[in-house]
Amino acid sequence: MGGARVRTAVKRALARFRSLRIAPGVTILTYHRVGGGSPDESDLDATAFAAQVDALAGAEVVGLDEAARRLEAGDRAPCVVLTFDDGFADVYHNAWPLLRERRLPFALFLATRYVGGRMRWEGSTAKADGAALSWAQIDEFVASGLCTIGNHTHSHVPPQRLTCDELDACSAVIEQHLGMRPRHFAYPWGLSVTHLEGELRRRFRTASTGIVGRNLPGGDPMRLRRVPVRRTDPLEFFQAKLTGLLVPERAYGAIVATAKRAGARA
Ligand SMILES: [Zn+2]
């Protein structure tokens, strides 16, 4: 739908309908890249990310384990979890200095096959070809006590090809390099799978999807909802991710879906 400028204008208009009330429960934000230099929607401008970090000063940012503990304990207090999927090196260069300075916890869902190389997998079109984090950089994240390492499969396989081997290879590589096994999982492409449901529950405390929404006690920890952060989000649209019922976010999603259907018909 339209170019970046149109997207930003639509989001700015929709953000006018945002609630100002901080929403209860756990809001999990999904990031991929920061300052990676690609035009991809998942690659944020470093200055936009810095403004978002400032905007988070009014929120309580917690780690994924603490969020899971709160949900299990029936705690509805508002909090935010920052998650970074895949393992792009630009996260180290452009997000990490701010996260470290503000002492903001975050989760990193790693597709382990690409660590130390290039991020390039089957089906990665727009997001292809960024440098991956190195183990030394990931070590630095973990040593800070701020970073929770999660499993994102070894090869970033599409959901229909997700196997126990893919899950276990990722966890084994993480254990080999960092000395601990990941307890959290994020579905590649955000798409949950049913054929491995039991295997996932046996291995992980939580699994994060790409389903837009917030998390309240009583929800399924293996179907955690998230709110994506994108390049064309103006700051007020970002702020709306933390308040109310995500009305601007859902309205935008509906507009994009309608535009895609219209495009498919054309
Ligand atoms: Zn991914």
Coordinates of C-alpha atoms and ligand atoms in Angstrom, one line a residue:
M1 CA 0.0 0.0 0.0
G2 CA 1.5 3.3 -1.2
G3 CA 5.0 4.4 -0.4
A4 CA 6.6 5.0 3.0
R5 CA 5.3 8.6 3.1
V6 CA 1.7 7.5 2.6
R7 CA 2.1 4.8 5.3
T8 CA 3.4 7.4 7.7
A9 CA 0.7 9.9 6.9
V10 CA -2.0 7.2 7.4
K11 CA -0.5 6.2 10.7
R12 CA -0.2 9.8 11.9
A13 CA -3.9 10.3 11.1
L14 CA -4.9 7.0 12.9
A15 CA -2.8 7.9 15.9
R16 CA -5.2 10.8 16.6
F17 CA -7.7 8.1 17.8
R18 CA -5.3 6.6 20.3
S19 CA -6.3 6.2 23.9
L20 CA -4.1 7.9 26.4
R21 CA -4.6 5.3 29.0
I22 CA -1.7 2.9 29.5
A23 CA -3.0 -0.6 28.8
P24 CA -3.0 -3.4 31.4
G25 CA -0.9 -6.5 30.9
V26 CA 2.2 -7.3 29.0
T27 CA 2.9 -5.5 25.7
I28 CA 5.6 -7.3 23.7
L29 CA 7.2 -5.1 21.0
T30 CA 8.7 -6.8 18.0
Y31 CA 11.9 -5.4 16.5
H32 CA 14.1 -6.8 13.8
R33 CA 16.7 -4.3 12.6
V34 CA 17.8 -0.8 13.7
G35 CA 19.8 1.4 11.4
G36 CA 20.5 -1.4 9.0
G37 CA 20.4 0.9 6.0
S38 CA 17.8 -1.2 4.1
P39 CA 14.4 0.3 3.1
D40 CA 12.6 -2.7 4.7
E41 CA 9.6 -1.9 7.0
S42 CA 11.3 -4.0 9.7
D43 CA 14.5 -1.9 9.5
L44 CA 14.1 1.2 11.8
D45 CA 15.9 4.4 11.5
A46 CA 18.3 4.7 14.4
T47 CA 17.0 8.2 15.3
A48 CA 13.4 6.8 15.4
F49 CA 14.5 4.0 17.7
A50 CA 16.2 6.6 20.0
A51 CA 12.9 8.5 20.2
Q52 CA 11.1 5.3 21.0
V53 CA 13.5 4.5 23.8
D54 CA 12.8 8.0 25.2
A55 CA 9.1 7.4 24.9
L56 CA 9.5 4.2 26.9
A57 CA 10.8 6.2 29.9
G58 CA 7.2 6.3 31.2
A59 CA 6.7 2.6 30.9
E60 CA 8.0 -0.3 33.0
V61 CA 10.2 -2.4 30.7
V62 CA 10.8 -5.9 32.0
G63 CA 12.6 -9.1 30.8
L64 CA 10.6 -11.9 29.2
D65 CA 11.0 -14.2 32.3
E66 CA 9.6 -11.5 34.6
A67 CA 6.7 -10.9 32.2
A68 CA 6.0 -14.7 32.1
R69 CA 6.2 -14.7 35.9
R70 CA 3.7 -11.9 36.2
L71 CA 1.2 -13.5 33.8
E72 CA 1.4 -16.8 35.7
A73 CA 0.9 -14.9 39.0
G74 CA -2.2 -13.1 37.6
D75 CA -0.5 -9.7 37.7
R76 CA -2.2 -7.3 35.2
A77 CA 0.1 -4.3 35.9
P78 CA 1.2 -2.7 32.6
C79 CA 4.7 -3.6 31.4
V80 CA 6.6 -3.7 28.2
V81 CA 8.9 -6.3 26.8
L82 CA 11.4 -5.5 24.0
T83 CA 12.1 -8.4 21.6
F84 CA 14.5 -8.5 18.6
D85 CA 14.1 -11.3 16.1
D86 CA 16.6 -13.0 13.9
G87 CA 20.0 -11.6 15.2
F88 CA 21.0 -8.7 12.9
A89 CA 24.4 -7.0 13.7
D90 CA 22.9 -3.6 13.4
V91 CA 21.0 -4.2 16.7
Y92 CA 24.5 -4.3 18.3
H93 CA 25.7 -1.2 16.6
N94 CA 22.6 1.0 16.9
A95 CA 20.2 -0.3 19.6
W96 CA 22.6 -1.8 22.1
P97 CA 24.3 1.5 23.1
L98 CA 20.9 2.9 24.1
L99 CA 19.6 -0.3 25.8
R100 CA 22.8 -0.5 27.8
E101 CA 22.8 3.1 28.8
R102 CA 19.2 3.0 30.0
R103 CA 19.6 -0.5 31.5
L104 CA 16.6 -1.7 29.4
P105 CA 16.1 -5.5 29.4
F106 CA 15.4 -7.2 26.1
A107 CA 15.0 -10.6 24.4
L108 CA 17.0 -11.7 21.4
F109 CA 15.5 -14.5 19.3
L110 CA 18.3 -16.1 17.4
A111 CA 18.3 -18.0 14.2
T112 CA 21.6 -19.6 15.1
R113 CA 22.8 -20.8 11.7
Y114 CA 23.6 -17.3 10.6
V115 CA 25.5 -16.0 13.6
G116 CA 28.9 -14.6 12.5
G117 CA 27.8 -14.6 8.9
R118 CA 25.1 -13.1 6.7
M119 CA 21.4 -13.2 7.4
R120 CA 20.1 -14.9 4.3
W121 CA 17.5 -17.7 4.3
E122 CA 15.0 -19.2 2.0
G123 CA 12.0 -16.9 1.7
S124 CA 13.8 -13.9 3.1
T125 CA 13.4 -11.4 0.3
A126 CA 13.1 -8.0 1.8
K127 CA 15.0 -8.8 4.9
A128 CA 17.9 -10.6 3.1
D129 CA 21.5 -9.8 3.3
G130 CA 22.3 -8.0 6.5
A131 CA 25.3 -8.9 8.6
A132 CA 24.5 -11.2 11.5
L133 CA 25.6 -10.7 15.1
S134 CA 28.8 -12.4 16.2
W135 CA 29.1 -14.6 19.3
A136 CA 31.3 -12.0 20.9
Q137 CA 28.6 -9.4 20.5
I138 CA 25.9 -11.8 21.8
D139 CA 28.3 -12.6 24.7
E140 CA 28.4 -8.9 25.6
F141 CA 24.6 -8.7 25.6
V142 CA 24.3 -11.7 27.9
A143 CA 27.2 -10.6 30.3
S144 CA 25.3 -7.4 30.9
G145 CA 22.4 -9.3 32.5
L146 CA 20.0 -7.4 30.3
C147 CA 19.5 -9.9 27.5
T148 CA 17.4 -13.0 27.4
I149 CA 18.4 -15.3 24.5
G150 CA 15.6 -17.1 22.8
N151 CA 15.2 -19.8 20.2
H152 CA 14.1 -18.8 16.7
T153 CA 15.0 -22.1 15.0
H154 CA 18.5 -22.9 13.6
S155 CA 17.8 -22.0 10.0
H156 CA 14.7 -19.7 10.2
V157 CA 12.5 -22.4 8.6
P158 CA 9.0 -21.7 7.4
P159 CA 6.3 -23.0 9.8
Q160 CA 5.4 -26.1 7.7
R161 CA 9.0 -27.2 7.8
L162 CA 9.5 -26.7 11.5
T163 CA 10.9 -29.8 13.1
C164 CA 12.3 -30.9 16.5
D165 CA 15.7 -31.0 14.9
E166 CA 15.5 -27.3 14.0
L167 CA 14.5 -26.4 17.5
D168 CA 17.1 -28.6 19.1
A169 CA 19.9 -27.6 16.8
C170 CA 19.3 -23.9 17.8
S171 CA 19.2 -24.7 21.5
A172 CA 22.3 -26.9 21.2
V173 CA 24.3 -24.1 19.5
I174 CA 23.2 -21.6 22.0
E175 CA 24.2 -23.9 24.9
Q176 CA 27.5 -24.6 23.3
H177 CA 28.4 -20.9 23.0
L178 CA 26.6 -19.4 26.0
G179 CA 26.4 -22.3 28.5
M180 CA 22.6 -22.1 28.9
R181 CA 19.6 -23.4 27.0
P182 CA 17.0 -21.0 25.8
R183 CA 13.6 -21.1 27.6
H184 CA 11.7 -18.9 25.2
F185 CA 10.8 -19.4 21.5
A186 CA 9.6 -17.1 18.7
Y187 CA 7.9 -18.6 15.7
P188 CA 9.7 -17.7 12.4
W189 CA 7.5 -15.3 10.5
G190 CA 5.3 -15.1 13.6
L191 CA 3.2 -18.0 12.4
S192 CA 2.3 -20.5 15.1
V193 CA 2.3 -24.2 14.2
T194 CA 0.0 -26.8 15.6
H195 CA 1.9 -30.0 14.6
L196 CA 4.7 -29.3 17.1
E197 CA 2.6 -27.8 19.9
G198 CA 3.5 -30.5 22.5
E199 CA 7.2 -30.5 21.6
L200 CA 7.2 -26.7 22.0
R201 CA 5.5 -26.8 25.4
R202 CA 8.0 -29.4 26.6
R203 CA 10.9 -27.3 25.6
F204 CA 9.9 -23.7 26.3
R205 CA 8.3 -21.5 28.9
T206 CA 6.8 -19.1 26.3
A207 CA 6.4 -18.9 22.6
S208 CA 5.9 -15.6 20.8
T209 CA 3.7 -15.2 17.7
G210 CA 3.2 -12.4 15.2
I211 CA -0.5 -12.1 16.3
V212 CA -1.1 -8.5 17.2
G213 CA -2.3 -8.0 20.7
R214 CA -1.5 -7.7 24.3
N215 CA -1.1 -10.4 27.0
L216 CA -3.2 -10.8 30.1
P217 CA -3.2 -13.4 32.8
G218 CA -5.1 -16.5 31.7
G219 CA -3.8 -16.3 28.1
D220 CA -1.7 -19.2 26.6
P221 CA 2.0 -18.6 27.2
M222 CA 2.7 -20.6 24.0
R223 CA 0.7 -18.1 22.0
L224 CA 2.1 -14.8 23.2
R225 CA 0.9 -11.8 21.2
R226 CA 3.1 -9.0 20.1
V227 CA 3.0 -5.6 18.6
P228 CA 5.3 -5.0 15.6
V229 CA 7.4 -1.8 15.3
R230 CA 7.9 -0.6 11.8
R231 CA 10.0 1.9 9.9
T232 CA 7.0 4.0 8.9
D233 CA 5.6 4.3 12.4
P234 CA 5.6 8.0 13.4
L235 CA 6.3 8.5 17.2
E236 CA 2.6 9.0 18.1
F237 CA 1.7 5.8 16.4
F238 CA 4.5 4.1 18.4
Q239 CA 3.1 5.6 21.6
A240 CA -0.4 4.2 20.7
K241 CA 1.1 0.7 20.9
L242 CA 1.4 1.1 24.6
T243 CA -2.1 2.5 25.3
G244 CA -5.8 1.6 25.0
L245 CA -7.0 -1.2 22.8
L246 CA -4.5 -0.9 19.9
V247 CA -7.2 0.8 17.8
P248 CA -4.8 2.7 15.5
E249 CA -2.7 -0.5 15.1
R250 CA -5.7 -2.7 14.2
A251 CA -7.2 -0.1 11.9
Y252 CA -3.9 0.2 10.0
G253 CA -3.7 -3.6 9.8
A254 CA -7.2 -3.7 8.3
I255 CA -6.3 -1.0 5.8
V256 CA -3.2 -2.9 4.7
A257 CA -5.2 -6.2 4.4
T258 CA -7.9 -4.5 2.3
A259 CA -5.3 -2.9 0.0
K260 CA -3.6 -6.2 -0.4
R261 CA -6.9 -7.9 -1.4
A262 CA -7.6 -5.1 -3.8
G263 CA -4.1 -5.4 -5.3
A264 CA -4.6 -9.2 -5.6
R265 CA -7.8 -8.6 -7.6
A266 CA -6.3 -6.0 -9.9
Ligands
ZN1 ZN 12.5 -14.1 12.2

